[in-house]
């Protein structure tokens, strides 16, 4: 189904129902929260009852988004559940036991990850979308709903954060055009940027300092880690680890980067992978049981810091070597260029 057909089929499903639960993935980020709240505003404008549910806490810098105080942590019975940015129910920020007890009649999945999976009754996956926020915006236009300032604020935050402030390769002219229309609907871009990027807790900046001290570089690969003890020392939360990986891939001539965060309970690490250009880290994350986008992905690996680092770094080195070999094989030779 193309995007237009998906939007039209989705609108039919929405119009036939009255109540919705919306959720997104665990450790929700800007696109997860912004697109969920934006969709809630849209459904309410269509005369529906809609609740946003996140078991995980919402990072305080998203307090600026209209509707954030209404987010529930317990599952609420509804005619349909809409999952945003999830590849399975287990990765959502909904309690699985509460979900199973409620047995919703319809599940809907809206996603833009390359590793997205058709796990729901209805699936709309568009890996070309810069953010799920842009998909919700297209849905609102097709529904003929006027974009309110509240809706625009949420969708703008979703798009701003998931495009890396309009820097990632997923950003196109249409992304900027959408941002312009959201500003015309009343969004104060400066207020949103200030709340999201200029209100960091000191613990986050201190943790970044530790991560940068642990930086290692070998050829085109960079990596770093923080342990639970590091996080405890500076009073850092899990949310304070957001964004570290972007610093690692921001180094000149680095092609792929990984940030490792120690998890509690057993020897285990959460990995944030970043790449630039051709190197597809979603496939690497998938290989280790995770997923994500071409240039940003994640997964969990069991083992000690030394074991996990060795496993992932050697894998990334091999991926770089393979990429260079492929580039050489596919490059036209000097002779063929001269003959052409
Ligand atoms: P981050 O490194 O910021 O946690 O994640 C980067 C991207 O990869 C995000 O789009 C995130 O949703 C996705 N991602 C991270 N971890 C996982 C995972 O374990 N499974 C899947 N499917 N996606 C993940």
mmCIF file of C-alpha atoms and ligand atoms in Angstrom:
data_model
loop_
_atom_site.group_PDB
_atom_site.id
_atom_site.type_symbol
_atom_site.label_atom_id
_atom_site.label_comp_id
_atom_site.label_asym_id
_atom_site.label_seq_id
_atom_site.Cartn_x
_atom_site.Cartn_y
_atom_site.Cartn_z
ATOM 1 C CA UNK A 1 0.000 0.000 0.000
ATOM 2 C CA UNK A 2 1.391 3.448 -0.825
ATOM 3 C CA UNK A 3 1.255 6.293 1.690
ATOM 4 C CA UNK A 4 -1.912 7.809 0.302
ATOM 5 C CA UNK A 5 -3.762 4.473 0.389
ATOM 6 C CA UNK A 6 -2.481 3.825 3.934
ATOM 7 C CA UNK A 7 -3.662 7.246 5.128
ATOM 8 C CA UNK A 8 -7.086 6.798 3.583
ATOM 9 C CA UNK A 9 -7.492 3.254 5.030
ATOM 10 C CA UNK A 10 -6.306 4.500 8.433
ATOM 11 C CA UNK A 11 -8.780 7.382 8.422
ATOM 12 C CA UNK A 12 -11.601 4.912 7.681
ATOM 13 C CA UNK A 13 -10.533 2.816 10.691
ATOM 14 C CA UNK A 14 -10.410 5.912 12.900
ATOM 15 C CA UNK A 15 -13.778 7.267 11.766
ATOM 16 C CA UNK A 16 -15.454 3.918 12.571
ATOM 17 C CA UNK A 17 -14.210 4.019 16.208
ATOM 18 C CA UNK A 18 -14.648 6.261 19.245
ATOM 19 C CA UNK A 19 -11.814 5.689 21.691
ATOM 20 C CA UNK A 20 -8.065 5.263 21.246
ATOM 21 C CA UNK A 21 -4.970 4.600 23.307
ATOM 22 C CA UNK A 22 -1.760 5.967 21.814
ATOM 23 C CA UNK A 23 1.716 4.915 22.899
ATOM 24 C CA UNK A 24 5.241 4.692 21.594
ATOM 25 C CA UNK A 25 8.516 3.018 22.468
ATOM 26 C CA UNK A 26 10.264 2.595 25.822
ATOM 27 C CA UNK A 27 12.608 5.421 26.890
ATOM 28 C CA UNK A 28 10.483 7.815 24.824
ATOM 29 C CA UNK A 29 12.291 10.506 22.824
ATOM 30 C CA UNK A 30 11.038 13.668 21.143
ATOM 31 C CA UNK A 31 9.388 11.924 18.190
ATOM 32 C CA UNK A 32 7.741 9.322 20.449
ATOM 33 C CA UNK A 33 6.255 11.943 22.781
ATOM 34 C CA UNK A 34 5.619 14.718 20.247
ATOM 35 C CA UNK A 35 3.934 12.495 17.670
ATOM 36 C CA UNK A 36 1.832 10.729 20.359
ATOM 37 C CA UNK A 37 0.580 14.054 21.775
ATOM 38 C CA UNK A 38 0.124 15.493 18.266
ATOM 39 C CA UNK A 39 -1.987 12.473 17.324
ATOM 40 C CA UNK A 40 -4.015 12.841 20.530
ATOM 41 C CA UNK A 41 -4.814 16.475 19.601
ATOM 42 C CA UNK A 42 -5.735 15.340 16.073
ATOM 43 C CA UNK A 43 -8.062 12.551 17.249
ATOM 44 C CA UNK A 44 -9.744 14.893 19.732
ATOM 45 C CA UNK A 45 -10.264 17.434 16.941
ATOM 46 C CA UNK A 46 -12.013 14.603 15.057
ATOM 47 C CA UNK A 47 -14.388 14.167 18.024
ATOM 48 C CA UNK A 48 -12.709 11.001 19.404
ATOM 49 C CA UNK A 49 -11.578 10.088 22.910
ATOM 50 C CA UNK A 50 -7.821 9.613 22.968
ATOM 51 C CA UNK A 51 -5.374 8.834 25.778
ATOM 52 C CA UNK A 52 -1.599 8.798 25.592
ATOM 53 C CA UNK A 53 -0.033 6.060 27.729
ATOM 54 C CA UNK A 54 3.666 5.742 28.645
ATOM 55 C CA UNK A 55 4.825 3.453 31.439
ATOM 56 C CA UNK A 56 8.246 5.138 31.285
ATOM 57 C CA UNK A 57 8.671 8.628 32.707
ATOM 58 C CA UNK A 58 8.696 11.590 30.335
ATOM 59 C CA UNK A 59 11.998 13.544 30.320
ATOM 60 C CA UNK A 60 11.303 16.951 31.939
ATOM 61 C CA UNK A 61 12.469 18.962 28.920
ATOM 62 C CA UNK A 62 9.289 17.834 27.140
ATOM 63 C CA UNK A 63 7.110 19.479 29.819
ATOM 64 C CA UNK A 64 6.696 22.344 27.338
ATOM 65 C CA UNK A 65 4.461 20.210 25.094
ATOM 66 C CA UNK A 66 0.699 20.784 25.375
ATOM 67 C CA UNK A 67 -0.995 17.702 26.822
ATOM 68 C CA UNK A 68 2.087 16.252 28.519
ATOM 69 C CA UNK A 69 0.484 16.476 31.973
ATOM 70 C CA UNK A 70 -2.409 14.297 30.778
ATOM 71 C CA UNK A 71 -0.135 11.364 29.867
ATOM 72 C CA UNK A 72 -1.219 8.233 31.751
ATOM 73 C CA UNK A 73 1.047 5.434 32.955
ATOM 74 C CA UNK A 74 -1.674 2.750 33.204
ATOM 75 C CA UNK A 75 -3.413 1.157 30.228
ATOM 76 C CA UNK A 76 -6.941 2.432 29.525
ATOM 77 C CA UNK A 77 -9.578 0.332 27.732
ATOM 78 C CA UNK A 78 -10.248 1.628 24.211
ATOM 79 C CA UNK A 79 -11.592 0.566 20.812
ATOM 80 C CA UNK A 80 -8.103 0.628 19.303
ATOM 81 C CA UNK A 81 -4.475 0.989 20.331
ATOM 82 C CA UNK A 82 -2.126 2.993 18.133
ATOM 83 C CA UNK A 83 1.588 2.206 18.459
ATOM 84 C CA UNK A 84 4.024 4.793 17.142
ATOM 85 C CA UNK A 85 7.660 3.973 16.325
ATOM 86 C CA UNK A 86 7.530 0.422 17.712
ATOM 87 C CA UNK A 87 8.503 -2.816 15.983
ATOM 88 C CA UNK A 88 6.567 -4.975 18.452
ATOM 89 C CA UNK A 89 4.264 -4.598 21.464
ATOM 90 C CA UNK A 90 7.138 -5.582 23.796
ATOM 91 C CA UNK A 91 9.167 -2.523 22.713
ATOM 92 C CA UNK A 92 6.245 -0.217 23.456
ATOM 93 C CA UNK A 93 5.866 1.755 26.664
ATOM 94 C CA UNK A 94 2.665 -0.156 27.520
ATOM 95 C CA UNK A 95 2.501 -2.778 30.246
ATOM 96 C CA UNK A 96 2.086 -6.123 28.434
ATOM 97 C CA UNK A 97 -0.057 -7.675 31.184
ATOM 98 C CA UNK A 98 -2.444 -4.689 31.225
ATOM 99 C CA UNK A 99 -2.584 -4.791 27.413
ATOM 100 C CA UNK A 100 -3.409 -8.523 27.364
ATOM 101 C CA UNK A 101 -6.081 -8.096 30.060
ATOM 102 C CA UNK A 102 -7.785 -5.306 28.071
ATOM 103 C CA UNK A 103 -7.556 -7.207 24.736
ATOM 104 C CA UNK A 104 -8.131 -4.226 22.415
ATOM 105 C CA UNK A 105 -10.122 -5.144 19.288
ATOM 106 C CA UNK A 106 -7.759 -3.376 16.909
ATOM 107 C CA UNK A 107 -4.033 -2.562 16.914
ATOM 108 C CA UNK A 108 -2.540 0.062 14.611
ATOM 109 C CA UNK A 109 1.176 0.530 13.944
ATOM 110 C CA UNK A 110 2.595 3.784 12.516
ATOM 111 C CA UNK A 111 6.375 3.709 12.089
ATOM 112 C CA UNK A 112 9.214 5.159 10.042
ATOM 113 C CA UNK A 113 12.068 2.835 11.045
ATOM 114 C CA UNK A 114 13.820 0.890 8.300
ATOM 115 C CA UNK A 115 13.614 -2.106 10.657
ATOM 116 C CA UNK A 116 9.854 -1.587 11.219
ATOM 117 C CA UNK A 117 7.729 -4.744 11.342
ATOM 118 C CA UNK A 118 4.092 -5.387 10.453
ATOM 119 C CA UNK A 119 3.125 -6.668 13.916
ATOM 120 C CA UNK A 120 -0.294 -4.957 14.220
ATOM 121 C CA UNK A 121 -3.712 -5.482 12.581
ATOM 122 C CA UNK A 122 -3.084 -2.354 10.491
ATOM 123 C CA UNK A 123 0.443 -1.213 9.614
ATOM 124 C CA UNK A 124 1.624 2.016 8.007
ATOM 125 C CA UNK A 125 5.432 2.021 7.779
ATOM 126 C CA UNK A 126 7.191 4.719 5.784
ATOM 127 C CA UNK A 127 11.006 4.560 6.182
ATOM 128 C CA UNK A 128 11.280 7.685 4.003
ATOM 129 C CA UNK A 129 9.476 9.814 6.604
ATOM 130 C CA UNK A 130 11.848 12.059 8.559
ATOM 131 C CA UNK A 131 9.818 11.472 11.747
ATOM 132 C CA UNK A 132 6.530 9.851 12.737
ATOM 133 C CA UNK A 133 5.532 13.459 13.474
ATOM 134 C CA UNK A 134 5.524 14.143 9.708
ATOM 135 C CA UNK A 135 3.226 11.127 9.179
ATOM 136 C CA UNK A 136 0.795 12.447 11.811
ATOM 137 C CA UNK A 137 0.912 15.837 10.095
ATOM 138 C CA UNK A 138 0.007 14.220 6.727
ATOM 139 C CA UNK A 139 -2.816 12.344 8.477
ATOM 140 C CA UNK A 140 -4.172 15.631 9.892
ATOM 141 C CA UNK A 141 -4.106 17.264 6.439
ATOM 142 C CA UNK A 142 -5.925 14.292 4.878
ATOM 143 C CA UNK A 143 -8.507 14.369 7.698
ATOM 144 C CA UNK A 144 -9.190 18.019 6.886
ATOM 145 C CA UNK A 145 -8.462 19.012 10.487
ATOM 146 C CA UNK A 146 -7.117 22.503 11.152
ATOM 147 C CA UNK A 147 -3.653 22.391 12.760
ATOM 148 C CA UNK A 148 -3.982 24.027 16.181
ATOM 149 C CA UNK A 149 -1.017 25.599 17.952
ATOM 150 C CA UNK A 150 -1.061 22.735 20.492
ATOM 151 C CA UNK A 151 -0.864 20.131 17.712
ATOM 152 C CA UNK A 152 1.788 22.157 15.870
ATOM 153 C CA UNK A 153 3.985 22.458 19.007
ATOM 154 C CA UNK A 154 3.970 18.685 19.514
ATOM 155 C CA UNK A 155 4.616 17.823 15.864
ATOM 156 C CA UNK A 156 7.332 20.477 15.556
ATOM 157 C CA UNK A 157 9.133 19.008 18.612
ATOM 158 C CA UNK A 158 8.846 15.528 17.054
ATOM 159 C CA UNK A 159 10.332 16.682 13.742
ATOM 160 C CA UNK A 160 12.995 18.920 15.301
ATOM 161 C CA UNK A 161 14.385 16.134 17.479
ATOM 162 C CA UNK A 162 14.153 13.232 15.022
ATOM 163 C CA UNK A 163 15.923 15.146 12.257
ATOM 164 C CA UNK A 164 18.745 16.160 14.627
ATOM 165 C CA UNK A 165 17.591 19.801 14.379
ATOM 166 C CA UNK A 166 17.093 19.429 10.601
ATOM 167 C CA UNK A 167 20.620 18.021 10.092
ATOM 168 C CA UNK A 168 20.111 14.333 9.252
ATOM 169 C CA UNK A 169 19.934 13.061 5.671
ATOM 170 C CA UNK A 170 16.205 12.377 6.146
ATOM 171 C CA UNK A 171 15.671 16.176 6.123
ATOM 172 C CA UNK A 172 14.338 17.392 2.779
ATOM 173 C CA UNK A 173 12.735 20.510 1.351
ATOM 174 C CA UNK A 174 9.355 19.101 2.363
ATOM 175 C CA UNK A 175 10.563 18.783 6.001
ATOM 176 C CA UNK A 176 11.408 22.482 6.057
ATOM 177 C CA UNK A 177 8.106 23.305 4.329
ATOM 178 C CA UNK A 178 6.247 21.349 7.008
ATOM 179 C CA UNK A 179 8.179 23.155 9.764
ATOM 180 C CA UNK A 180 7.269 26.471 8.151
ATOM 181 C CA UNK A 181 3.572 25.558 8.141
ATOM 182 C CA UNK A 182 3.790 24.491 11.810
ATOM 183 C CA UNK A 183 5.308 27.865 12.693
ATOM 184 C CA UNK A 184 2.521 29.546 10.735
ATOM 185 C CA UNK A 185 0.079 27.569 12.917
ATOM 186 C CA UNK A 186 1.498 29.316 15.978
ATOM 187 C CA UNK A 187 4.495 27.278 17.144
ATOM 188 C CA UNK A 188 7.192 29.346 18.825
ATOM 189 C CA UNK A 189 10.304 27.512 17.528
ATOM 190 C CA UNK A 190 12.605 29.399 19.876
ATOM 191 C CA UNK A 191 10.564 28.419 22.953
ATOM 192 C CA UNK A 192 10.558 24.739 21.946
ATOM 193 C CA UNK A 193 14.303 24.737 21.147
ATOM 194 C CA UNK A 194 15.055 26.443 24.446
ATOM 195 C CA UNK A 195 13.059 23.875 26.418
ATOM 196 C CA UNK A 196 14.566 20.883 24.633
ATOM 197 C CA UNK A 197 18.199 21.909 24.099
ATOM 198 C CA UNK A 198 19.010 24.655 26.605
ATOM 199 C CA UNK A 199 17.510 23.217 29.801
ATOM 200 C CA UNK A 200 19.869 20.281 30.412
ATOM 201 C CA UNK A 201 20.387 19.157 34.001
ATOM 202 C CA UNK A 202 24.008 19.557 35.144
ATOM 203 C CA UNK A 203 24.145 15.748 35.610
ATOM 204 C CA UNK A 204 23.710 15.293 31.849
ATOM 205 C CA UNK A 205 26.637 17.558 31.010
ATOM 206 C CA UNK A 206 28.803 15.889 33.699
ATOM 207 C CA UNK A 207 27.955 12.454 32.290
ATOM 208 C CA UNK A 208 28.885 13.655 28.810
ATOM 209 C CA UNK A 209 32.247 14.687 30.272
ATOM 210 C CA UNK A 210 32.810 11.143 31.554
ATOM 211 C CA UNK A 211 31.748 9.616 28.236
ATOM 212 C CA UNK A 212 34.115 11.890 26.304
ATOM 213 C CA UNK A 213 36.957 11.011 28.682
ATOM 214 C CA UNK A 214 36.345 7.344 27.838
ATOM 215 C CA UNK A 215 36.473 8.070 24.084
ATOM 216 C CA UNK A 216 38.490 5.685 21.910
ATOM 217 C CA UNK A 217 39.215 5.957 18.218
ATOM 218 C CA UNK A 218 40.581 3.413 15.782
ATOM 219 C CA UNK A 219 40.501 4.255 12.083
ATOM 220 C CA UNK A 220 36.969 5.212 11.171
ATOM 221 C CA UNK A 221 35.430 3.764 14.363
ATOM 222 C CA UNK A 222 34.876 5.652 17.627
ATOM 223 C CA UNK A 223 33.429 4.296 20.846
ATOM 224 C CA UNK A 224 32.833 5.166 24.451
ATOM 225 C CA UNK A 225 30.952 3.930 27.490
ATOM 226 C CA UNK A 226 29.530 4.855 30.869
ATOM 227 C CA UNK A 227 29.097 2.422 33.748
ATOM 228 C CA UNK A 228 26.383 2.403 36.402
ATOM 229 C CA UNK A 229 29.027 3.673 38.845
ATOM 230 C CA UNK A 230 29.753 6.643 36.501
ATOM 231 C CA UNK A 231 26.050 7.481 36.372
ATOM 232 C CA UNK A 232 25.711 7.201 40.133
ATOM 233 C CA UNK A 233 28.789 9.406 40.716
ATOM 234 C CA UNK A 234 27.207 12.366 38.888
ATOM 235 C CA UNK A 235 23.585 11.549 39.760
ATOM 236 C CA UNK A 236 22.724 10.895 36.101
ATOM 237 C CA UNK A 237 19.495 9.276 34.908
ATOM 238 C CA UNK A 238 19.074 7.056 31.852
ATOM 239 C CA UNK A 239 17.676 10.091 29.986
ATOM 240 C CA UNK A 240 20.937 11.934 30.626
ATOM 241 C CA UNK A 241 22.631 9.469 28.245
ATOM 242 C CA UNK A 242 20.549 10.711 25.280
ATOM 243 C CA UNK A 243 22.669 12.485 22.696
ATOM 244 C CA UNK A 244 26.109 11.170 23.716
ATOM 245 C CA UNK A 245 26.358 9.052 20.551
ATOM 246 C CA UNK A 246 25.944 12.161 18.354
ATOM 247 C CA UNK A 247 29.193 13.553 19.794
ATOM 248 C CA UNK A 248 31.032 10.353 18.860
ATOM 249 C CA UNK A 249 29.905 10.416 15.218
ATOM 250 C CA UNK A 250 30.567 14.172 15.033
ATOM 251 C CA UNK A 251 34.342 13.610 14.969
ATOM 252 C CA UNK A 252 36.058 14.238 11.618
ATOM 253 C CA UNK A 253 36.668 11.076 9.531
ATOM 254 C CA UNK A 254 34.661 8.825 11.872
ATOM 255 C CA UNK A 255 32.348 6.594 9.850
ATOM 256 C CA UNK A 256 30.643 4.672 12.609
ATOM 257 C CA UNK A 257 30.353 5.143 16.374
ATOM 258 C CA UNK A 258 28.951 3.255 19.316
ATOM 259 C CA UNK A 259 28.103 4.388 22.833
ATOM 260 C CA UNK A 260 27.697 1.701 25.504
ATOM 261 C CA UNK A 261 25.659 2.210 28.661
ATOM 262 C CA UNK A 262 25.829 -0.385 31.419
ATOM 263 C CA UNK A 263 22.463 -1.864 32.465
ATOM 264 C CA UNK A 264 21.647 -3.065 35.950
ATOM 265 C CA UNK A 265 20.885 -6.626 37.016
ATOM 266 C CA UNK A 266 23.293 -8.646 34.876
ATOM 267 C CA UNK A 267 26.425 -8.021 32.821
ATOM 268 C CA UNK A 268 24.670 -6.243 29.966
ATOM 269 C CA UNK A 269 25.002 -3.022 27.915
ATOM 270 C CA UNK A 270 22.648 -0.905 25.829
ATOM 271 C CA UNK A 271 24.315 0.195 22.606
ATOM 272 C CA UNK A 272 23.613 3.356 20.627
ATOM 273 C CA UNK A 273 25.009 3.081 17.111
ATOM 274 C CA UNK A 274 25.524 5.999 14.730
ATOM 275 C CA UNK A 275 26.966 6.148 11.215
ATOM 276 C CA UNK A 276 27.227 8.512 8.341
ATOM 277 C CA UNK A 277 26.704 7.906 4.650
ATOM 278 C CA UNK A 278 26.405 4.396 3.268
ATOM 279 C CA UNK A 279 27.109 2.379 6.416
ATOM 280 C CA UNK A 280 23.757 0.947 7.534
ATOM 281 C CA UNK A 281 23.757 0.522 11.336
ATOM 282 C CA UNK A 282 20.142 -0.660 11.421
ATOM 283 C CA UNK A 283 21.344 -3.964 9.926
ATOM 284 C CA UNK A 284 24.129 -4.220 12.503
ATOM 285 C CA UNK A 285 21.663 -3.576 15.350
ATOM 286 C CA UNK A 286 19.234 -6.103 13.857
ATOM 287 C CA UNK A 287 22.040 -8.676 13.759
ATOM 288 C CA UNK A 288 22.289 -8.286 17.542
ATOM 289 C CA UNK A 289 18.511 -8.320 18.148
ATOM 290 C CA UNK A 290 17.812 -4.546 17.970
ATOM 291 C CA UNK A 291 16.833 -2.187 15.177
ATOM 292 C CA UNK A 292 16.473 1.424 14.098
ATOM 293 C CA UNK A 293 17.391 3.612 11.146
ATOM 294 C CA UNK A 294 20.115 3.508 8.482
ATOM 295 C CA UNK A 295 22.308 6.018 10.407
ATOM 296 C CA UNK A 296 21.000 5.592 14.005
ATOM 297 C CA UNK A 297 20.121 2.346 15.729
ATOM 298 C CA UNK A 298 20.372 0.474 19.009
ATOM 299 C CA UNK A 299 20.440 -2.935 20.666
ATOM 300 C CA UNK A 300 21.284 -4.699 23.933
ATOM 301 C CA UNK A 301 24.283 -7.016 24.332
ATOM 302 C CA UNK A 302 25.113 -9.418 27.152
ATOM 303 C CA UNK A 303 28.620 -9.579 28.588
ATOM 304 C CA UNK A 304 31.264 -7.602 30.445
ATOM 305 C CA UNK A 305 32.386 -4.209 29.169
ATOM 306 C CA UNK A 306 35.528 -5.749 27.644
ATOM 307 C CA UNK A 307 33.583 -8.560 25.929
ATOM 308 C CA UNK A 308 30.832 -6.338 24.537
ATOM 309 C CA UNK A 309 33.305 -3.675 23.368
ATOM 310 C CA UNK A 310 35.461 -6.273 21.593
ATOM 311 C CA UNK A 311 32.406 -7.877 19.920
ATOM 312 C CA UNK A 312 30.851 -4.653 18.644
ATOM 313 C CA UNK A 313 34.061 -2.822 17.708
ATOM 314 C CA UNK A 314 35.386 -5.767 15.680
ATOM 315 C CA UNK A 315 31.983 -5.974 13.958
ATOM 316 C CA UNK A 316 32.080 -2.254 13.148
ATOM 317 C CA UNK A 317 35.677 -2.475 11.860
ATOM 318 C CA UNK A 318 34.619 -5.337 9.565
ATOM 319 C CA UNK A 319 31.594 -3.333 8.355
ATOM 320 C CA UNK A 320 33.883 -0.378 7.478
ATOM 321 C CA UNK A 321 36.324 -2.657 5.640
ATOM 322 C CA UNK A 322 33.457 -4.273 3.701
ATOM 323 C CA UNK A 323 32.100 -0.879 2.740
ATOM 324 C CA UNK A 324 35.473 0.237 1.409
ATOM 325 C CA UNK A 325 35.937 -3.040 -0.508
ATOM 326 C CA UNK A 326 32.472 -2.669 -2.076
ATOM 327 C CA UNK A 327 33.265 0.943 -3.000
ATOM 328 C CA UNK A 328 36.500 -0.144 -4.738
ATOM 329 C CA UNK A 329 34.774 -2.984 -6.616
ATOM 330 C CA UNK A 330 31.933 -0.726 -7.751
ATOM 331 C CA UNK A 331 34.091 2.303 -8.615
ATOM 332 C CA UNK A 332 34.706 2.772 -12.341
ATOM 333 C CA UNK A 333 38.398 2.216 -13.127
ATOM 334 C CA UNK A 334 40.521 5.061 -14.478
ATOM 335 C CA UNK A 335 40.673 3.251 -17.828
ATOM 336 C CA UNK A 336 36.906 2.902 -18.124
ATOM 337 C CA UNK A 337 36.461 6.590 -17.277
ATOM 338 C CA UNK A 338 38.932 7.538 -20.015
ATOM 339 C CA UNK A 339 37.217 5.225 -22.517
ATOM 340 C CA UNK A 340 33.735 6.538 -21.723
HETATM 341 P P1 LIG B 1 19.098 5.442 20.464
HETATM 342 O O1 LIG B 1 20.512 5.100 20.195
HETATM 343 O O2 LIG B 1 18.877 6.918 20.377
HETATM 344 O O3 LIG B 1 18.542 4.806 21.693
HETATM 345 O O4 LIG B 1 18.256 4.805 19.264
HETATM 346 C C1 LIG B 1 18.491 5.141 17.914
HETATM 347 C C2 LIG B 1 17.336 4.609 17.069
HETATM 348 O O5 LIG B 1 17.320 3.186 17.132
HETATM 349 C C3 LIG B 1 15.966 5.087 17.530
HETATM 350 O O6 LIG B 1 15.173 5.343 16.388
HETATM 351 C C4 LIG B 1 15.426 3.931 18.327
HETATM 352 O O7 LIG B 1 14.035 3.856 18.265
HETATM 353 C C5 LIG B 1 16.081 2.718 17.640
HETATM 354 N N1 LIG B 1 16.387 1.650 18.593
HETATM 355 C C6 LIG B 1 17.218 1.747 19.674
HETATM 356 N N2 LIG B 1 17.269 0.576 20.330
HETATM 357 C C7 LIG B 1 16.448 -0.275 19.683
HETATM 358 C C8 LIG B 1 16.067 -1.652 19.900
HETATM 359 O O8 LIG B 1 16.515 -2.320 20.834
HETATM 360 N N3 LIG B 1 15.174 -2.179 18.996
HETATM 361 C C9 LIG B 1 14.666 -1.453 17.951
HETATM 362 N N4 LIG B 1 13.807 -2.035 17.119
HETATM 363 N N5 LIG B 1 15.014 -0.174 17.721
HETATM 364 C C10 LIG B 1 15.880 0.413 18.564
#
